mmCIF file of C-alpha atoms in Angstrom:
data_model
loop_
_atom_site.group_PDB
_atom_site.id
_atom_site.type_symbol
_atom_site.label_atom_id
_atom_site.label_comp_id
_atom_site.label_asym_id
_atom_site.label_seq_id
_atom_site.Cartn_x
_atom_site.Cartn_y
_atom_site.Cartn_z
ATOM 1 C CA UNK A 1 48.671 -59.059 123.664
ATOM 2 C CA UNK A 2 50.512 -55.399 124.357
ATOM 3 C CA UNK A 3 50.946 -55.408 120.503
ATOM 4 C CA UNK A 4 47.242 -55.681 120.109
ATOM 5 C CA UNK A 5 46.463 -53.300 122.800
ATOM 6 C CA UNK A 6 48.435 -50.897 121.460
ATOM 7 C CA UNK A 7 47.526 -51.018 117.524
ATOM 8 C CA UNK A 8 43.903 -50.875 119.527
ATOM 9 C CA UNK A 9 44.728 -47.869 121.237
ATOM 10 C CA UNK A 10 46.198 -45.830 117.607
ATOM 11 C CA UNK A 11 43.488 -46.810 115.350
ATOM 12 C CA UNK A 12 40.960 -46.107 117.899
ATOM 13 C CA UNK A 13 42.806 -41.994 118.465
ATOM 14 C CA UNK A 14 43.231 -41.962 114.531
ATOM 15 C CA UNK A 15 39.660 -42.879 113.769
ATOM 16 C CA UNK A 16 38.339 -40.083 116.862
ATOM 17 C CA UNK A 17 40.748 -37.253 115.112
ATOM 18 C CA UNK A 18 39.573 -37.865 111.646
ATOM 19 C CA UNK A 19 35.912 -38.033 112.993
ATOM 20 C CA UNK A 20 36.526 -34.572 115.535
ATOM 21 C CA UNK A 21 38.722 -33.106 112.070
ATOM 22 C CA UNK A 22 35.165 -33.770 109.800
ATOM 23 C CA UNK A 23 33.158 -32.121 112.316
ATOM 24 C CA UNK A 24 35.080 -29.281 112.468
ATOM 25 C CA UNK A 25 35.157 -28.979 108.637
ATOM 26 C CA UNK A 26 31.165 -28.844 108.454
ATOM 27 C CA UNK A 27 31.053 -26.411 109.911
ATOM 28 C CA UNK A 28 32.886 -23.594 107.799
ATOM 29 C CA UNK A 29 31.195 -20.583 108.715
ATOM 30 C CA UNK A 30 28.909 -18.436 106.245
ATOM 31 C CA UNK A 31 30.302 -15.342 108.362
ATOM 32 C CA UNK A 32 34.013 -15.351 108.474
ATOM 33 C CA UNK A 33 34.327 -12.132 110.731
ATOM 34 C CA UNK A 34 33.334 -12.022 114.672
ATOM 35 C CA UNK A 35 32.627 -8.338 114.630
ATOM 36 C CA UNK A 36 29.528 -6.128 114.235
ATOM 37 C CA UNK A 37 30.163 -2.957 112.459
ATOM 38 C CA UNK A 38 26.943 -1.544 113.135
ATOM 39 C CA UNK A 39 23.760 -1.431 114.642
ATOM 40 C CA UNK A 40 20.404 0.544 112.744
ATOM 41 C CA UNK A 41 17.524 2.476 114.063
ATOM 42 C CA UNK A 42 14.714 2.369 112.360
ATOM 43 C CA UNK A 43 13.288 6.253 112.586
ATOM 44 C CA UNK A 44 10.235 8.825 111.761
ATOM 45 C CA UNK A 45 11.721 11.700 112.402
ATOM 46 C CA UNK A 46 15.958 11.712 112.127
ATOM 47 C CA UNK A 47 16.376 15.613 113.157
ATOM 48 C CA UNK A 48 14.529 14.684 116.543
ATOM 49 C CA UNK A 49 16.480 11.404 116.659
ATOM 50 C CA UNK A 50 19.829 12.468 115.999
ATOM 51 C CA UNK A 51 18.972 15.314 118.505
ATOM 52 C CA UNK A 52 18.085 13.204 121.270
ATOM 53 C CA UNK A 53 20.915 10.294 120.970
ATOM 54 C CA UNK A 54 23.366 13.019 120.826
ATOM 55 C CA UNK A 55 21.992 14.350 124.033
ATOM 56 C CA UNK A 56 21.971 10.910 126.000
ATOM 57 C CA UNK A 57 25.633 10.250 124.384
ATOM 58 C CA UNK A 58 27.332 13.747 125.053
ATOM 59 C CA UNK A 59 28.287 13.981 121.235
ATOM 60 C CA UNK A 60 27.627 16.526 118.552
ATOM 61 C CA UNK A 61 24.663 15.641 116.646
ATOM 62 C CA UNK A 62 25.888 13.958 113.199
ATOM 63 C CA UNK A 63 25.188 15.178 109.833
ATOM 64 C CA UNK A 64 22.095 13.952 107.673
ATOM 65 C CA UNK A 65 23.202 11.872 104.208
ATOM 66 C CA UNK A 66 20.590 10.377 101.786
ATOM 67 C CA UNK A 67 20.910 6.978 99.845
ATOM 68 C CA UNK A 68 19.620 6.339 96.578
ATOM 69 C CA UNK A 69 20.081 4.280 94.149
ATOM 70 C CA UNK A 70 23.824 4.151 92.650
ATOM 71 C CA UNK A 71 25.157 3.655 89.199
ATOM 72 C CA UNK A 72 27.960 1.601 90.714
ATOM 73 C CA UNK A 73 25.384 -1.164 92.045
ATOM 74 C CA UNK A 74 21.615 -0.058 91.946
ATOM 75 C CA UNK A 75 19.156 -0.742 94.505
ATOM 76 C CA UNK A 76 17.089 -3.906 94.104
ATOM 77 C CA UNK A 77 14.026 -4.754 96.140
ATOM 78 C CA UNK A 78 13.240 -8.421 96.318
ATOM 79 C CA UNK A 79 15.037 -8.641 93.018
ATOM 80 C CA UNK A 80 13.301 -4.964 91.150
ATOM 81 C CA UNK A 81 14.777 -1.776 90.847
ATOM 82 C CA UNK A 82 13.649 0.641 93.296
ATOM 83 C CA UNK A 83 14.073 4.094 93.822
ATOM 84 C CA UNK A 84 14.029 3.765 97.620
ATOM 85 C CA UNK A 85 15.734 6.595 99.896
ATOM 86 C CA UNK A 86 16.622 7.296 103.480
ATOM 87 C CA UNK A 87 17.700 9.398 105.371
ATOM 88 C CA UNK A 88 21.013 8.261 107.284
ATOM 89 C CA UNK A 89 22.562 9.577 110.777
ATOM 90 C CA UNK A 90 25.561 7.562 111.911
ATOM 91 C CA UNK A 91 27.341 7.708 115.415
ATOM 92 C CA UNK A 92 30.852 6.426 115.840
ATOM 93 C CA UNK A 93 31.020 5.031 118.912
ATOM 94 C CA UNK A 94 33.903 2.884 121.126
ATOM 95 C CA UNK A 95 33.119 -0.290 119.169
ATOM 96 C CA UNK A 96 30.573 0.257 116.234
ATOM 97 C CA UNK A 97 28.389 2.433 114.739
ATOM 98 C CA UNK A 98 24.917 3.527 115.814
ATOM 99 C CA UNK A 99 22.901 3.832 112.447
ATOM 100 C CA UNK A 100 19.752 6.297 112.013
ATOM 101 C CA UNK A 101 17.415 5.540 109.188
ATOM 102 C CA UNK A 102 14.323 7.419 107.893
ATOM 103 C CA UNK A 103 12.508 5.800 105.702
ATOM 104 C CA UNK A 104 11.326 8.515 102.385
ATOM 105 C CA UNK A 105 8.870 6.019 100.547
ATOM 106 C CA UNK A 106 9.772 4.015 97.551
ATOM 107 C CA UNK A 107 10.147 0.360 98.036
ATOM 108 C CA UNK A 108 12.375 -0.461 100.999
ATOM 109 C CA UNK A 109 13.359 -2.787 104.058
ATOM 110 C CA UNK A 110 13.821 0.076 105.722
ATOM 111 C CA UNK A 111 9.770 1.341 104.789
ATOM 112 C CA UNK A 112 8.678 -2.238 105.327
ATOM 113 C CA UNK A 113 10.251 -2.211 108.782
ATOM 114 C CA UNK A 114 8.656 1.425 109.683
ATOM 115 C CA UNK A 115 5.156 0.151 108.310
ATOM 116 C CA UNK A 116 5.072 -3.129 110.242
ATOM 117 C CA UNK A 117 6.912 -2.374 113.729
ATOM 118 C CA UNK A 118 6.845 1.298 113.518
ATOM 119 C CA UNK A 119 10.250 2.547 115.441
ATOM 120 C CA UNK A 120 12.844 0.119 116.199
ATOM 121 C CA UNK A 121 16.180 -1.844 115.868
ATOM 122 C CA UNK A 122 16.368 -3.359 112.027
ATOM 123 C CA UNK A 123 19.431 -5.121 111.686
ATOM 124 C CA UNK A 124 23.319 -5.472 112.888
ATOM 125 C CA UNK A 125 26.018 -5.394 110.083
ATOM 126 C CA UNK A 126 28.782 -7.331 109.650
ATOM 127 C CA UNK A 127 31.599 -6.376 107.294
ATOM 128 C CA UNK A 128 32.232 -9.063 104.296
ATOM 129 C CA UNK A 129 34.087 -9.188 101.403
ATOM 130 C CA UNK A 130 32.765 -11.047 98.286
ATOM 131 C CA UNK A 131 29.583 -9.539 99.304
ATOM 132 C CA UNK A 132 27.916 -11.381 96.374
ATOM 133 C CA UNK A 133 29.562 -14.705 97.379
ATOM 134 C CA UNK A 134 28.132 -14.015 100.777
ATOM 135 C CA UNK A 135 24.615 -13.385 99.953
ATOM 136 C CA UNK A 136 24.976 -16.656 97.609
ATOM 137 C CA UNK A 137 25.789 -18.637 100.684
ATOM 138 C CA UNK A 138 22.492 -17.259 102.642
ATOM 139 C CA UNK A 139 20.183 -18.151 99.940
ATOM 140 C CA UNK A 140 21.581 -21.804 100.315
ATOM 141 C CA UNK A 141 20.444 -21.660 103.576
ATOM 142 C CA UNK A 142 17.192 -20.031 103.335
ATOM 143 C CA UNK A 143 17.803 -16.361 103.975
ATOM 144 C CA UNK A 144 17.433 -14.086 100.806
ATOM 145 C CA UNK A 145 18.558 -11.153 100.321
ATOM 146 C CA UNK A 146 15.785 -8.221 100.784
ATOM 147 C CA UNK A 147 17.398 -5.653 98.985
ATOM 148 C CA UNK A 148 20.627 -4.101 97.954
ATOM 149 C CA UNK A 149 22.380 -1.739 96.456
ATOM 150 C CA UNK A 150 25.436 0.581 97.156
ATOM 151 C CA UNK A 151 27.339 3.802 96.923
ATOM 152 C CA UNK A 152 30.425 5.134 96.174
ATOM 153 C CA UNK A 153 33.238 2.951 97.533
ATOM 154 C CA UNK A 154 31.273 0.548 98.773
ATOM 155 C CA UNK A 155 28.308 -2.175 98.409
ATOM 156 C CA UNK A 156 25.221 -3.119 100.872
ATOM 157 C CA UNK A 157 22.871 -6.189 101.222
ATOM 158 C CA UNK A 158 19.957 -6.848 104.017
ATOM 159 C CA UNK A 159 19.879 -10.435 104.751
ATOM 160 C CA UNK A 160 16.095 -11.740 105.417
ATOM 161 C CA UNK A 161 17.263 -14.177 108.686
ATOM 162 C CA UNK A 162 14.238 -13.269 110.466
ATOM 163 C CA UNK A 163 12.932 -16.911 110.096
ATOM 164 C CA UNK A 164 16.337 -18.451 111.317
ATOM 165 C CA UNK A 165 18.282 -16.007 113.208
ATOM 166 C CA UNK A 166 15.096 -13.583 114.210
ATOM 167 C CA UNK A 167 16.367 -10.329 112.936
ATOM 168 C CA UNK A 168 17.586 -8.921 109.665
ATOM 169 C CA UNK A 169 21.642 -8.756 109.152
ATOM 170 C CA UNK A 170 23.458 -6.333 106.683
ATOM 171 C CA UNK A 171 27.130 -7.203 104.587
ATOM 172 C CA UNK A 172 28.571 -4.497 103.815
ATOM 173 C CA UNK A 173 31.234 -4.700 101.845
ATOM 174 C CA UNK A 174 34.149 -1.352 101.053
ATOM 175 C CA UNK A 175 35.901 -1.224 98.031
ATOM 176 C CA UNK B 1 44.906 53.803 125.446
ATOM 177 C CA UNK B 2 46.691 50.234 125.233
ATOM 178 C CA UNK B 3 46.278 49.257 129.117
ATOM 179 C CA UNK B 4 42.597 49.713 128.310
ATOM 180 C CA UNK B 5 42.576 47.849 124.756
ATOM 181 C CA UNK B 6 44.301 44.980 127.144
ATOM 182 C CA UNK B 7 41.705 45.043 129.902
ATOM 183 C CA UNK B 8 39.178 44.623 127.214
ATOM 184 C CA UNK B 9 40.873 42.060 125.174
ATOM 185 C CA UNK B 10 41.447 40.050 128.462
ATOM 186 C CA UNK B 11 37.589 40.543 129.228
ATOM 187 C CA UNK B 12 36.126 39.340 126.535
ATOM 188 C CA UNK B 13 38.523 36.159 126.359
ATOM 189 C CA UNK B 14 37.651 35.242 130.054
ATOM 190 C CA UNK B 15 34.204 35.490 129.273
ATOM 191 C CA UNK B 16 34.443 33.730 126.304
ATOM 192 C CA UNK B 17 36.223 30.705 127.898
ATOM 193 C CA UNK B 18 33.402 30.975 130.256
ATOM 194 C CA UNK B 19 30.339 30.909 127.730
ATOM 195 C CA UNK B 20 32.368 28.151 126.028
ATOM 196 C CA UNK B 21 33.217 26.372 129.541
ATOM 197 C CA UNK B 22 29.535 26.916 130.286
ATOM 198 C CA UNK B 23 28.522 25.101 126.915
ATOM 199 C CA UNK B 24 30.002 22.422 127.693
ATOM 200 C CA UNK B 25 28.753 21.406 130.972
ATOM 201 C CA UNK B 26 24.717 21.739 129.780
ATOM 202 C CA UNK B 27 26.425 18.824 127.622
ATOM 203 C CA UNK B 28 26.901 16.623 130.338
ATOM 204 C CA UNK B 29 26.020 12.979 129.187
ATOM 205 C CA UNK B 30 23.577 10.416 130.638
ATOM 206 C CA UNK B 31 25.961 7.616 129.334
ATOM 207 C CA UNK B 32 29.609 8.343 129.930
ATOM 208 C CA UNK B 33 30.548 5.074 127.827
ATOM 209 C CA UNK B 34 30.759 4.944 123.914
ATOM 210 C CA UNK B 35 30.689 1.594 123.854
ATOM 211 C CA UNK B 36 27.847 -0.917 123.047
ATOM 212 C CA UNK B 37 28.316 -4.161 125.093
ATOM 213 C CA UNK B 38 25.378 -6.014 123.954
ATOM 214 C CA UNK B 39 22.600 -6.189 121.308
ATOM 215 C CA UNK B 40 19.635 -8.851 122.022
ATOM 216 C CA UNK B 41 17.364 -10.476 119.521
ATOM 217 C CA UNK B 42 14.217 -11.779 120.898
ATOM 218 C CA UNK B 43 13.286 -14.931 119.529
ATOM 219 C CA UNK B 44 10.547 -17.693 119.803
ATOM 220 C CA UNK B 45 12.655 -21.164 120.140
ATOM 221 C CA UNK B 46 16.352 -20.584 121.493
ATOM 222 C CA UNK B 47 17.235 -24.056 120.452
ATOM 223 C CA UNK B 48 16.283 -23.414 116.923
ATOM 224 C CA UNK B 49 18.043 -19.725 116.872
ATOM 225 C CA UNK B 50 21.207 -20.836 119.216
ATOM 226 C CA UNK B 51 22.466 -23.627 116.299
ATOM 227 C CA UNK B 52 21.362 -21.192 113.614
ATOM 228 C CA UNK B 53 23.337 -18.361 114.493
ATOM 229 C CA UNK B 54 26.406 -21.217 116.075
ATOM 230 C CA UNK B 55 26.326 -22.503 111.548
ATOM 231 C CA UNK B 56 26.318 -19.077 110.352
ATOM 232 C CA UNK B 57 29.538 -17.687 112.378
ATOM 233 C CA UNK B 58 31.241 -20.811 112.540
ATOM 234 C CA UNK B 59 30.938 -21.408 116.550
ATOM 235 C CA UNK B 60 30.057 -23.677 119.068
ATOM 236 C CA UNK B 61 26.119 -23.515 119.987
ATOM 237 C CA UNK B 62 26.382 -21.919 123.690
ATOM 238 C CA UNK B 63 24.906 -22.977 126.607
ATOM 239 C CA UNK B 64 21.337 -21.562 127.758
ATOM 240 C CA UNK B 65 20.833 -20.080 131.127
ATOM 241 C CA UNK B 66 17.908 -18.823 132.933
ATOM 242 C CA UNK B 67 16.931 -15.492 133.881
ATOM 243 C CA UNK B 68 14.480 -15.112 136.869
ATOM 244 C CA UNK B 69 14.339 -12.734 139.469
ATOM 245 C CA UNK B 70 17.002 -13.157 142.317
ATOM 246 C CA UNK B 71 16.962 -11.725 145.390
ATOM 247 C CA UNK B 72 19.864 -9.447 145.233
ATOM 248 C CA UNK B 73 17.785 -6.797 142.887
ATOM 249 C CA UNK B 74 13.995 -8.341 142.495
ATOM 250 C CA UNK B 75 12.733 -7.866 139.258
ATOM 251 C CA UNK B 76 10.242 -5.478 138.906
ATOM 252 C CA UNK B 77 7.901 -4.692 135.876
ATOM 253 C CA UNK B 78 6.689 -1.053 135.491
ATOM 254 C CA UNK B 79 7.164 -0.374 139.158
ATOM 255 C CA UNK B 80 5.308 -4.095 140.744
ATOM 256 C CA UNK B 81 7.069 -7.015 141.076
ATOM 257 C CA UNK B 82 7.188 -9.746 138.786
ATOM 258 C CA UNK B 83 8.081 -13.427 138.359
ATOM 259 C CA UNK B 84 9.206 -13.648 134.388
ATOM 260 C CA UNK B 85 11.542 -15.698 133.011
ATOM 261 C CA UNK B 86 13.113 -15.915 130.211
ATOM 262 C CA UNK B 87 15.802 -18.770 128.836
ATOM 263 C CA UNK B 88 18.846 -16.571 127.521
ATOM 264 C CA UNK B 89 22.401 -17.698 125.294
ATOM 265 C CA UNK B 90 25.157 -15.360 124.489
ATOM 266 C CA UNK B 91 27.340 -15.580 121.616
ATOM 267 C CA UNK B 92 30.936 -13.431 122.681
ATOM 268 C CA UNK B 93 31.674 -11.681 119.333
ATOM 269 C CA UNK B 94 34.831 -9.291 118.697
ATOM 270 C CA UNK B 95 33.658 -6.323 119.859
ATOM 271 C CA UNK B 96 30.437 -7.201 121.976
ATOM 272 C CA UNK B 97 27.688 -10.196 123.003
ATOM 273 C CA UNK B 98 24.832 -10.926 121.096
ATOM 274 C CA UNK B 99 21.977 -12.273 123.047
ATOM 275 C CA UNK B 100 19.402 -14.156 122.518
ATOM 276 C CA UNK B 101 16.160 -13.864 124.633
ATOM 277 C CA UNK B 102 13.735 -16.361 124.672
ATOM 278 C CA UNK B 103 10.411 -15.322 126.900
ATOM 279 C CA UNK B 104 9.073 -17.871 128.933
ATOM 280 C CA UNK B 105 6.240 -15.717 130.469
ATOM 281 C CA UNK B 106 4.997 -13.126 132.961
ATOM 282 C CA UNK B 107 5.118 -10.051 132.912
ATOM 283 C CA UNK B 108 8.109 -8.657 131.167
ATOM 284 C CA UNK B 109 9.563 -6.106 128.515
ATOM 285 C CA UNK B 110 11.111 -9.470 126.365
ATOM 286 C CA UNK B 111 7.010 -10.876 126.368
ATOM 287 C CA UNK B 112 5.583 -7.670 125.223
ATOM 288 C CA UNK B 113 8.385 -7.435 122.710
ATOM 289 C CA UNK B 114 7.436 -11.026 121.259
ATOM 290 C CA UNK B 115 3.647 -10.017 121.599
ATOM 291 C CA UNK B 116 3.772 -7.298 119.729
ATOM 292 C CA UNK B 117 6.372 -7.297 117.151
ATOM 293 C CA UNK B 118 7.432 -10.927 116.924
ATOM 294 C CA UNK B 119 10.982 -11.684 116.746
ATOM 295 C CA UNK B 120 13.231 -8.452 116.137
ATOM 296 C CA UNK B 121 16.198 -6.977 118.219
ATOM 297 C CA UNK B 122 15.176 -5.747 121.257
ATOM 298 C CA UNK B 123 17.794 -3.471 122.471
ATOM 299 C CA UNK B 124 21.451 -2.352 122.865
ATOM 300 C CA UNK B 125 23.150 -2.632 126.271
ATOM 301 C CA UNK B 126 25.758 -0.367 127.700
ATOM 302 C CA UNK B 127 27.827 -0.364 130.422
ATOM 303 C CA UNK B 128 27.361 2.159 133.685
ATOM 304 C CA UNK B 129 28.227 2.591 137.059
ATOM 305 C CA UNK B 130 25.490 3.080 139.341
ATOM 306 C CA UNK B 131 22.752 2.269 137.526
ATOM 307 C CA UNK B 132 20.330 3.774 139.884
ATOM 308 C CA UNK B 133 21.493 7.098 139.437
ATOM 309 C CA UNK B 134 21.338 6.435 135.448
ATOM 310 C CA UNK B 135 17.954 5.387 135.538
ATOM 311 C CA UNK B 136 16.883 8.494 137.342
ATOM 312 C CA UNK B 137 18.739 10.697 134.565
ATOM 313 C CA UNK B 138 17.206 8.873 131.740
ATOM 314 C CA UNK B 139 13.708 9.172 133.977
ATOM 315 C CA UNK B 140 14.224 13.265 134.045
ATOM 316 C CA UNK B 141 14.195 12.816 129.948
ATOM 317 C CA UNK B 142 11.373 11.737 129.809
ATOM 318 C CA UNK B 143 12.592 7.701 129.238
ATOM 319 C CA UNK B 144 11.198 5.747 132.434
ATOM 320 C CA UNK B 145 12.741 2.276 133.219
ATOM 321 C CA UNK B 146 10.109 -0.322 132.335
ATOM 322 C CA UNK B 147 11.802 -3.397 133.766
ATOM 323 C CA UNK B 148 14.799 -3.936 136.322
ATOM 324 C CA UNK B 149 16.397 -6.694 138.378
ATOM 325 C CA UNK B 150 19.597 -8.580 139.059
ATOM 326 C CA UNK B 151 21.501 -11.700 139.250
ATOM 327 C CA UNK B 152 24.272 -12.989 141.353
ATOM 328 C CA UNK B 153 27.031 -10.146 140.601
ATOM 329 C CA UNK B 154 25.087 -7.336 138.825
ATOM 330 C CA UNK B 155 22.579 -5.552 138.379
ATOM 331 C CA UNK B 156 19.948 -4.717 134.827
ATOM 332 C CA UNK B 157 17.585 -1.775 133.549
ATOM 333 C CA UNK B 158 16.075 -1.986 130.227
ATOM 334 C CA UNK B 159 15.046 1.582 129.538
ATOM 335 C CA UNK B 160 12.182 2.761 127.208
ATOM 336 C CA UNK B 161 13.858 5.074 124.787
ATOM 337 C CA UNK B 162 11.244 4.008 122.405
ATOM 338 C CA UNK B 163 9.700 7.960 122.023
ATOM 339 C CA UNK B 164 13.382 9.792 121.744
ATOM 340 C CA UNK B 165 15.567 7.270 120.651
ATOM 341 C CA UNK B 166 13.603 4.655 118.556
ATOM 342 C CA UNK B 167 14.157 1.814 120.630
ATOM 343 C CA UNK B 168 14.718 0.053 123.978
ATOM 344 C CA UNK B 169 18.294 0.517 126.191
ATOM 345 C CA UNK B 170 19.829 -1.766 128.875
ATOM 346 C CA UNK B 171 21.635 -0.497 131.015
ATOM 347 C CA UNK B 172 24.227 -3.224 132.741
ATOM 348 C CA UNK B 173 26.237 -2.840 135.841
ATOM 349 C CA UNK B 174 28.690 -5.417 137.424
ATOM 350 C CA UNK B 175 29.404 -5.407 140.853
#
């Protein structure tokens, strides 16, 4: 009867760990990293922006880049070339950086964003790497990539998870 | 001749360690920190978002609280009191919280968020000590407070930056 118990007792843990070990294993995550790299702004007019977060922050006010399209990976729009361009601002703070875009025309998240919501937050970034891997994995689970593109040194893609997660995400991906 | 090439090489370095001095105090920041603690996405069904976001990072789907105004710091809307609620979850990244907001009615900065916009990030938090004497700096800017209150142990502001900085700030303070 203790014999019985017992081989009871093991098959009943061995069948519970294989179960709890399958769980686990569904669930790899699409995400691999715990950290957000960045949050954007969605702007009209960087120069006032820049301005007035350097002000509340106690900072200098950063310098103004542009992004275009790249050679190294050109910028797609819902799978099209675009000639899309910004205007970028970027604040290094403790933890992350605070992003500034302005939207310049041409067809872009960033536009579409501006155009719908006017001013706001558009998406948080998380660093990847396999960026194309990554993206891959989103589609699978019903959130396309918007647009990409990158720059020198280093790759972008806007995640559509507004249906899922409510909010766009970015991989960004250095080379 | 030298004594007096001295006494004017002295004077114009004392006054130019005062202009500089000088500089820097009109510099004096509204937020001290440089660190983001929180970014919140506003979203229709936190049950829906909560497992979606738990699948794509790989985590457990966290509990869901409910915010409501306490009687420690009564929320108020605009200036008048009001009884919104909201259901809220908080996934603890690397470097910071995201938080999900779910509106559940009245009269409330996360409601007129979902109103007008639909789901979207509503705003980055940061950490302050007394947050009353924040909210009157950020007031003096021209950014009024547009919804405050408390729960047991701290304190909340949500700021509208939305004119100067593009977007809604929360100020958090823990007692």
């Amino acid at each position: 009867m203790k014999n019985i118990l017992l081989i009871t007792a093991l098959t009943v843990g061995i069948i519970s760990v294989s179960f709890l070990s399958g769980k686990d294993n569904e669930q790899e995550p699409i995400i691999a990293s715990k950290t957000i790299t960045q949050v954007a702004v969605i702007v009209k007019d960087i120069n006032k922006a820049r301005n007035a977060w350097a002000e509340v922050l106690g900072v200098k006010a950063p310098e103004v880049s542009v992004a275009e399209s790249h050679f190294s990976r050109p910028t797609l729009y819902r799978g099209s070339p675009s000639d899309a361009k910004a205007k970028l601002a970027f604040f290094e703070m403790g933890n992350l950086q605070i992003e500034l875009i302005q939207p310049l025309g041409g067809k872009s998240t960033w536009q579409d964003y501006l155009d719908k919501h006017g001013e706001g937050i558009h998406h948080v970034a998380f660093a990847v790497k396999n960026i194309d891997g990554v993206e891959k994995k989103f589609e699978l689970q019903g959130m396309p990539t918007v647009q990409r593109g990158g720059w020198d040194g280093g790759a972008y893609s806007y995640i559509d998870a507004s249906e899922k997660l409510g909010c766009f995400l970015e991989l960004l991906e250095n080379y």
